[in-house]
Coordinates of C-alpha atoms and ligand atoms in Angstrom, one line a residue:
M1 CA -10.2 24.6 -23.5
K2 CA -10.1 28.3 -24.3
I3 CA -13.3 30.3 -23.8
L4 CA -13.6 33.9 -24.9
V5 CA -15.4 36.1 -22.3
T6 CA -16.5 39.4 -23.7
G7 CA -17.1 42.0 -20.9
G8 CA -14.9 39.7 -18.7
A9 CA -13.6 42.6 -16.6
G10 CA -17.1 43.6 -15.4
Y11 CA -19.0 42.5 -12.3
I12 CA -20.5 39.3 -13.7
G13 CA -17.4 38.8 -15.9
V14 CA -14.8 38.5 -13.1
H15 CA -17.0 36.0 -11.2
T16 CA -17.5 34.0 -14.4
I17 CA -13.8 34.0 -15.0
L18 CA -13.3 32.6 -11.5
A19 CA -15.9 29.9 -12.1
L20 CA -14.2 29.0 -15.4
V21 CA -10.8 28.8 -13.8
N22 CA -12.2 26.7 -10.9
E23 CA -13.5 24.2 -13.5
G24 CA -10.3 24.0 -15.5
Y25 CA -11.2 26.2 -18.5
I26 CA -8.9 28.9 -19.9
P27 CA -10.7 32.2 -20.1
I28 CA -9.6 34.8 -22.6
V29 CA -11.0 38.2 -21.8
V30 CA -12.1 40.9 -24.2
D31 CA -13.2 44.2 -22.7
N32 CA -13.1 47.9 -23.6
L33 CA -13.1 48.8 -19.9
S34 CA -15.9 51.3 -20.5
N35 CA -17.5 50.3 -17.2
S36 CA -14.8 48.4 -15.4
S37 CA -11.1 48.3 -14.7
I38 CA -8.4 45.7 -15.3
E39 CA -7.9 45.4 -11.5
G40 CA -10.5 42.7 -11.0
I41 CA -8.7 40.5 -13.5
R42 CA -5.3 41.2 -11.9
R43 CA -6.8 40.2 -8.5
I44 CA -8.1 36.9 -9.9
E45 CA -4.7 36.2 -11.3
K46 CA -3.2 36.7 -7.9
L47 CA -5.9 34.7 -6.1
K48 CA -5.6 31.7 -8.5
N49 CA -1.9 32.1 -9.2
T50 CA -2.5 32.1 -12.9
T51 CA -2.3 34.5 -15.9
I52 CA -5.5 35.5 -17.8
K53 CA -4.9 36.7 -21.3
T54 CA -6.8 40.0 -21.6
Y55 CA -7.4 42.1 -24.7
I56 CA -8.5 45.8 -24.3
C57 CA -10.8 45.7 -27.3
D58 CA -14.2 47.0 -28.2
I59 CA -16.3 44.1 -29.6
R60 CA -17.4 46.5 -32.4
D61 CA -13.8 46.4 -33.7
A62 CA -14.2 43.6 -36.2
E63 CA -10.6 43.5 -37.3
Y64 CA -9.1 43.3 -33.8
L65 CA -11.8 40.7 -32.8
S66 CA -10.9 38.5 -35.8
Q67 CA -7.2 38.8 -34.8
I68 CA -8.0 37.7 -31.2
F69 CA -9.9 34.6 -32.5
S70 CA -7.1 33.8 -34.9
E71 CA -4.5 34.1 -32.2
N72 CA -6.3 31.7 -29.8
D73 CA -8.0 28.4 -30.4
I74 CA -11.4 29.6 -29.0
Q75 CA -13.9 26.8 -28.5
G76 CA -16.8 28.9 -27.2
V77 CA -17.9 32.4 -26.3
I78 CA -19.5 33.8 -23.1
H79 CA -20.9 37.1 -24.3
L80 CA -21.4 39.6 -21.4
A81 CA -20.2 42.8 -22.9
G82 CA -22.9 45.5 -23.1
L83 CA -24.4 48.6 -21.5
K84 CA -26.9 47.9 -18.7
A85 CA -28.3 51.0 -17.1
V86 CA -32.1 51.2 -17.8
G87 CA -32.4 55.0 -17.2
E88 CA -29.5 55.8 -19.5
S89 CA -30.9 53.5 -22.2
C90 CA -34.0 55.7 -22.2
S91 CA -32.0 59.0 -22.6
D92 CA -29.5 57.5 -25.0
P93 CA -31.1 54.6 -26.9
I94 CA -28.7 54.9 -29.9
S95 CA -25.7 54.0 -27.7
Y96 CA -27.6 51.0 -26.3
Y97 CA -28.6 49.6 -29.7
D98 CA -25.1 50.4 -31.1
N99 CA -23.2 48.8 -28.3
N100 CA -25.4 45.9 -27.5
V101 CA -27.0 45.0 -30.8
S102 CA -24.4 46.1 -33.3
G103 CA -21.6 44.9 -31.0
T104 CA -23.2 41.5 -30.9
L105 CA -23.6 41.4 -34.7
V106 CA -19.9 42.0 -35.1
L107 CA -19.2 39.2 -32.6
L108 CA -21.6 36.8 -34.4
K109 CA -20.2 37.6 -37.8
T110 CA -16.7 37.0 -36.5
M111 CA -17.7 33.7 -34.9
E112 CA -19.4 32.5 -38.1
K113 CA -16.4 33.5 -40.2
L114 CA -14.0 31.6 -38.0
G115 CA -16.3 28.6 -37.4
V116 CA -17.0 29.1 -33.7
A117 CA -20.6 28.3 -33.0
N118 CA -20.9 27.8 -29.2
L119 CA -22.4 30.8 -27.5
I120 CA -23.6 31.7 -24.0
F121 CA -25.4 35.1 -24.0
S122 CA -26.3 37.2 -21.0
S123 CA -29.9 38.2 -21.4
S124 CA -32.0 39.5 -18.6
A125 CA -35.3 39.0 -16.8
T126 CA -36.1 42.5 -18.0
V127 CA -37.2 40.9 -21.4
Y128 CA -40.4 39.7 -19.5
G129 CA -41.4 43.3 -18.6
N130 CA -44.3 43.3 -16.1
P131 CA -45.1 39.6 -15.7
K132 CA -48.7 38.4 -15.9
T133 CA -48.0 35.3 -13.8
L134 CA -45.5 34.3 -11.2
P135 CA -43.1 32.5 -11.0
I136 CA -42.0 33.4 -14.6
K137 CA -41.4 30.6 -17.0
E138 CA -39.3 30.9 -20.1
D139 CA -42.4 30.7 -22.4
A140 CA -44.0 33.8 -20.7
K141 CA -44.8 36.8 -22.9
L142 CA -41.8 38.9 -23.7
F143 CA -42.5 42.6 -23.3
P144 CA -39.5 44.8 -22.5
T145 CA -40.4 48.3 -21.4
N146 CA -37.2 50.2 -22.1
P147 CA -34.4 50.3 -24.8
Y148 CA -32.0 48.3 -22.7
G149 CA -34.6 45.4 -22.5
Q150 CA -35.4 45.8 -26.2
S151 CA -31.7 45.4 -27.1
K152 CA -31.6 42.2 -25.1
L153 CA -34.7 40.8 -26.8
M154 CA -33.4 41.8 -30.3
I155 CA -30.2 39.9 -29.6
E156 CA -32.2 36.9 -28.5
K157 CA -34.2 37.0 -31.7
I158 CA -31.0 37.3 -33.8
C159 CA -29.6 34.2 -32.0
Q160 CA -32.8 32.3 -32.6
D161 CA -32.7 33.1 -36.3
L162 CA -29.1 31.9 -36.5
A163 CA -29.9 28.6 -34.9
N164 CA -32.9 28.2 -37.2
K165 CA -30.7 28.9 -40.2
T166 CA -28.2 26.1 -39.2
K167 CA -30.9 23.5 -38.4
L168 CA -30.2 21.9 -41.8
A169 CA -26.5 22.8 -42.1
S170 CA -23.8 20.2 -42.4
K171 CA -21.3 21.9 -40.1
N172 CA -21.0 24.7 -37.6
A173 CA -24.5 24.4 -36.3
W174 CA -25.1 27.1 -33.8
K175 CA -25.5 26.1 -30.1
I176 CA -26.7 29.0 -28.0
A177 CA -27.9 29.4 -24.4
L178 CA -29.7 32.7 -23.8
L179 CA -29.4 33.1 -20.0
R180 CA -32.0 35.3 -18.5
Y181 CA -30.6 36.6 -15.2
F182 CA -32.8 37.7 -12.4
N183 CA -31.1 39.9 -9.8
P184 CA -27.4 39.0 -9.2
I185 CA -25.9 40.3 -6.0
G186 CA -23.0 39.4 -3.7
A187 CA -19.4 38.7 -4.4
D188 CA -16.9 35.8 -4.3
K189 CA -16.3 34.8 -0.7
S190 CA -12.6 35.7 -1.0
G191 CA -13.7 39.4 -0.9
V192 CA -11.1 40.3 -3.6
V193 CA -13.6 40.9 -6.4
G194 CA -17.1 42.3 -6.3
E195 CA -19.5 44.9 -7.7
D196 CA -17.9 48.3 -8.2
P197 CA -20.5 50.6 -9.8
K198 CA -19.3 53.9 -11.2
G199 CA -20.9 56.9 -9.3
T200 CA -24.0 56.4 -7.2
P201 CA -25.4 52.8 -7.5
N202 CA -28.7 52.3 -9.4
N203 CA -29.3 48.9 -7.9
V204 CA -30.5 48.2 -4.3
M205 CA -27.8 45.9 -3.0
P206 CA -24.7 48.1 -3.7
Y207 CA -26.7 51.0 -2.5
I208 CA -27.4 49.4 0.8
A209 CA -23.8 48.4 1.2
Q210 CA -22.7 51.9 0.6
V211 CA -25.1 53.3 3.1
A212 CA -23.9 50.7 5.7
S213 CA -20.3 51.8 5.1
G214 CA -21.2 55.5 5.6
K215 CA -20.5 56.5 2.0
L216 CA -24.2 57.3 1.4
E217 CA -26.6 58.8 4.0
R218 CA -29.7 56.6 3.6
L219 CA -31.5 54.3 1.3
S220 CA -34.6 55.6 -0.5
I221 CA -37.1 52.7 -0.8
F222 CA -38.9 53.3 -4.1
G223 CA -42.5 52.8 -3.1
N224 CA -44.2 51.1 -0.2
D225 CA -47.6 50.8 -1.8
Y226 CA -47.0 47.8 -4.2
P227 CA -49.4 44.9 -4.0
T228 CA -46.8 42.8 -2.1
K229 CA -46.7 41.4 1.4
D230 CA -45.1 44.6 2.9
G231 CA -45.7 47.1 0.0
T232 CA -42.1 47.1 -1.2
G233 CA -40.8 45.6 -4.5
I234 CA -40.1 41.8 -4.6
R235 CA -37.2 40.4 -6.6
D236 CA -35.4 37.1 -7.1
Y237 CA -31.9 37.8 -5.8
I238 CA -29.3 35.3 -6.9
H239 CA -25.7 35.0 -5.6
V240 CA -23.3 36.1 -8.4
M241 CA -21.2 33.0 -7.9
D242 CA -24.3 30.8 -8.4
L243 CA -24.9 32.8 -11.6
A244 CA -21.3 32.4 -12.7
E245 CA -21.5 28.6 -12.1
G246 CA -24.7 28.7 -14.2
H247 CA -22.6 29.9 -17.1
V248 CA -20.2 27.0 -16.8
A249 CA -23.2 24.6 -16.6
A250 CA -24.6 26.2 -19.8
L251 CA -21.3 26.0 -21.5
R252 CA -21.0 22.3 -20.7
W253 CA -24.5 21.8 -22.1
V254 CA -23.7 23.6 -25.3
L255 CA -20.4 21.7 -25.7
S256 CA -22.2 18.4 -25.2
I257 CA -24.6 18.9 -28.2
K258 CA -23.7 16.9 -31.3
P259 CA -21.9 18.9 -34.0
L260 CA -24.7 18.8 -36.6
I261 CA -27.5 19.7 -34.2
S262 CA -28.3 23.4 -33.7
E263 CA -30.0 24.7 -30.5
C264 CA -31.0 28.0 -29.1
R265 CA -32.7 27.9 -25.7
A266 CA -33.7 30.7 -23.3
I267 CA -33.0 29.7 -19.7
N268 CA -33.9 31.5 -16.5
L269 CA -31.1 31.8 -13.9
G270 CA -32.8 32.6 -10.6
T271 CA -33.5 31.0 -7.3
G272 CA -37.3 30.8 -7.6
S273 CA -38.0 32.8 -4.4
G274 CA -38.8 36.5 -4.0
T275 CA -37.5 38.9 -1.4
S276 CA -38.9 42.3 -0.6
V277 CA -36.7 45.4 -0.1
L278 CA -37.7 45.5 3.6
E279 CA -36.8 41.8 3.9
L280 CA -33.5 42.4 2.2
L281 CA -32.7 45.2 4.6
S282 CA -33.6 43.2 7.6
I283 CA -31.4 40.2 6.5
F284 CA -28.6 42.7 5.8
E285 CA -28.9 44.2 9.3
K286 CA -29.1 40.8 11.0
E287 CA -26.1 39.4 9.1
T288 CA -23.8 42.4 9.4
G289 CA -25.0 44.0 12.7
V290 CA -25.0 47.4 10.9
K291 CA -28.2 49.5 10.9
V292 CA -29.2 50.9 7.5
P293 CA -31.2 54.2 7.7
Y294 CA -34.0 54.4 5.1
V295 CA -36.9 56.6 3.9
Y296 CA -39.8 55.8 1.7
S297 CA -39.9 57.7 -1.5
L298 CA -42.0 57.6 -4.7
R299 CA -42.0 54.6 -6.9
R300 CA -39.2 54.6 -9.5
S301 CA -40.5 55.0 -13.0
G302 CA -40.6 51.7 -14.9
D303 CA -40.4 49.5 -11.7
I304 CA -42.6 46.5 -11.3
A305 CA -44.1 45.0 -8.1
S306 CA -42.8 41.4 -8.2
C307 CA -40.5 39.4 -10.3
F308 CA -39.2 35.9 -9.6
A309 CA -38.2 33.0 -11.7
D310 CA -39.3 29.5 -12.3
P311 CA -35.7 28.1 -12.5
S312 CA -36.8 24.4 -13.2
L313 CA -35.5 24.4 -16.8
A314 CA -32.0 25.3 -15.7
H315 CA -32.1 22.3 -13.3
S316 CA -33.5 19.8 -15.8
L317 CA -31.5 20.9 -18.8
L318 CA -28.2 22.1 -17.3
G319 CA -28.2 20.2 -14.0
W320 CA -27.7 23.6 -12.3
K321 CA -29.5 25.0 -9.2
A322 CA -28.6 28.1 -7.1
S323 CA -27.2 26.9 -3.8
R324 CA -26.3 30.0 -1.8
N325 CA -28.9 31.7 0.4
M326 CA -29.8 35.3 1.1
A327 CA -27.6 35.4 4.3
Q328 CA -24.5 34.4 2.1
M329 CA -25.5 36.9 -0.5
V330 CA -25.5 39.8 2.0
S331 CA -22.5 38.7 4.0
D332 CA -20.4 38.3 0.9
T333 CA -21.5 41.7 -0.3
W334 CA -20.5 43.2 3.0
R335 CA -17.1 41.5 3.1
W336 CA -16.3 42.9 -0.3
Q337 CA -17.6 46.4 0.8
E338 CA -15.6 46.4 4.0
Q339 CA -12.4 45.1 2.5
N340 CA -12.7 47.5 -0.5
P341 CA -14.4 50.7 0.6
S342 CA -13.3 52.4 -2.7
G343 CA -14.0 49.3 -4.9
Y344 CA -11.0 48.5 -7.1
G345 CA -9.7 52.0 -6.1
E346 CA -9.2 53.6 -9.4
Ligands
LIG401 P1 -20.7 45.4 -16.2 O1 -21.0 46.8 -16.7 O2 -20.0 45.3 -14.9 O3 -19.9 44.5 -17.2 C1 -20.0 44.7 -18.6 C2 -18.6 44.8 -19.2 O4 -18.7 44.9 -20.6 C3 -17.8 45.9 -18.6 O5 -16.6 45.5 -18.2 C4 -17.7 46.9 -19.9 O6 -16.5 47.6 -19.8 C5 -17.7 45.9 -21.0 N1 -18.2 46.4 -22.3 C6 -19.3 47.2 -22.5 N2 -19.4 47.5 -23.8 C7 -18.4 46.9 -24.4 C8 -17.9 46.8 -25.8 N3 -18.6 47.4 -26.8 N4 -16.8 46.1 -26.1 C9 -16.1 45.5 -25.1 N5 -16.5 45.5 -23.8 C10 -17.6 46.2 -23.5 O7 -22.1 44.7 -16.1 P2 -22.5 43.3 -15.5 O8 -23.4 43.5 -14.3 O9 -21.2 42.5 -15.3 O10 -23.3 42.7 -16.6 C11 -22.8 41.8 -17.6 C12 -23.9 41.5 -18.7 O11 -25.0 40.9 -18.0 C13 -24.4 42.7 -19.4 O12 -24.7 42.4 -20.7 C14 -25.7 43.0 -18.7 O13 -26.7 43.6 -19.5 C15 -26.2 41.6 -18.3 N6 -27.1 41.6 -17.2 C16 -26.7 42.1 -16.0 C17 -27.5 42.1 -14.9 C18 -27.1 42.7 -13.5 O14 -27.9 42.8 -12.6 N7 -25.8 43.0 -13.3 C19 -28.8 41.6 -15.0 C20 -29.2 41.1 -16.2 C21 -28.3 41.1 -17.3
LIG402 C1 -32.9 46.8 -12.4 C2 -33.3 47.1 -13.8 C3 -33.3 45.8 -14.6 C4 -31.9 45.1 -14.6 C5 -31.6 44.9 -13.1 C6 -30.2 44.4 -12.9 C7 -34.7 49.1 -13.6 C8 -36.1 49.6 -13.8 N1 -34.6 47.7 -13.8 O1 -33.8 45.8 -12.0 O2 -33.6 46.1 -16.0 O3 -31.9 43.9 -15.2 O4 -31.6 46.2 -12.4 O5 -29.2 45.3 -13.3 O6 -33.8 49.8 -13.4 N2 -34.8 49.9 -5.0 C9 -35.0 50.8 -3.9 N3 -34.1 51.7 -3.8 C10 -33.0 51.8 -4.5 C11 -32.8 50.9 -5.6 C12 -33.8 49.9 -5.8 O7 -36.0 50.7 -3.2 O8 -32.1 52.7 -4.3 C13 -35.8 48.8 -5.1 C14 -36.5 48.8 -6.5 O9 -37.6 49.6 -6.5 C15 -36.8 47.3 -6.6 C16 -35.7 46.6 -5.9 O10 -35.2 47.6 -5.0 O11 -38.0 47.0 -6.0 C17 -34.6 46.1 -6.8 O12 -34.1 47.1 -7.6 P1 -32.8 47.0 -8.5 O13 -31.7 46.5 -7.7 O14 -32.6 48.3 -9.2 O15 -33.2 45.9 -9.5 P2 -34.4 45.8 -10.6 O16 -35.3 47.0 -10.4 O17 -35.0 44.5 -10.4

């Protein structure tokens, strides 16, 4: 079964491709390579001894996208393509709304035109903003605090409207899973693919890995005065392969829904437990034996104290549960970092 993966060359994309191949699906990649390289896909081809059809295409290119759907018998779409840097979204909101929202509209129009109605969308825990209660359930208030988060919420609403529209339709009823990711980290255990951020990493895990490898001098911990157990921020880190397998579980769910029934469900993908920055550092040092120098600095603007999921809906609806622990997350990150000090090396 052929599944189109937009943004398939990116960090979550390559791991999702691996999970799809592991489960016997045929992924077809669409990516404009604006934040990735083709090398990750090439490495999976080598690892799995297979060929992955890849189109260098911007999802806003309606004509090319239609051609790709027409050339392949696509049964479903995993839509990961988008821009994701919170700070950049504040300084350049138009690019974020254009790429994320307009790009998704082009994709949805193409799908509707060609009768493909199975969609998995990569949303984010950022749609919850600063949560009132923890753990966060899917019906919590949605209050994104930056243009990136707003763009994710807008797309969720568009998807919901589409599913509502087809509730009474006779064919092509939309079936959509809106996956709200918490904090994906780690890499496939092969060490051949991983997170390869352009420039200095924004996120804590790749930053720690680059300090440990000597590329960066020290970690700045953004705030040690949060109302948490040790004063540093708490997040729900999830192994990227668990997240990738969550996409396959969501795909199976979507494909199992009867043709005339439409569905659009928001589903948290997290582990349900929170880890502070200091705890993350200490697990990293224990697992790798490498010391990571750090200093405390001011809180990062827009950051929240604590955020972790209630992942029970994913379990009951999709039969999926994260299975890899923090030790695996950090040791797989470190294997990738050690084997690929310059990432994909381009
Ligand atoms: P990434 O930047 O590594 O991957 C995104 C991919 O999309 C890149 O390969 C990029 O080249 C491609 N792309 C961007 N705009 C495109 C366009 N217009 N047309 C075609 N391709 C385009 O990011 P990622 O971490 O793999 O994230 C994947 C998705 O998951 C994103 O939508 C992101 O917002 C979402 N997400 C990520 C995280 C995270 O922590 N990584 C958390 C929550 C949600
Ligand atoms: C960030 C984004 C979020 C996005 C997520 C995954 C912001 C405000 N939020 O989330 O929208 O979905 O990435 O891409 O950017 N930290 C440090 N030092 C660092 C980096 C981070 O102390 O150099 C701390 C942060 O303050 C936080 C924790 O580490 O407490 C995790 O940070 P990060 O990895 O950036 O993820 P989020 O802030 O959860």
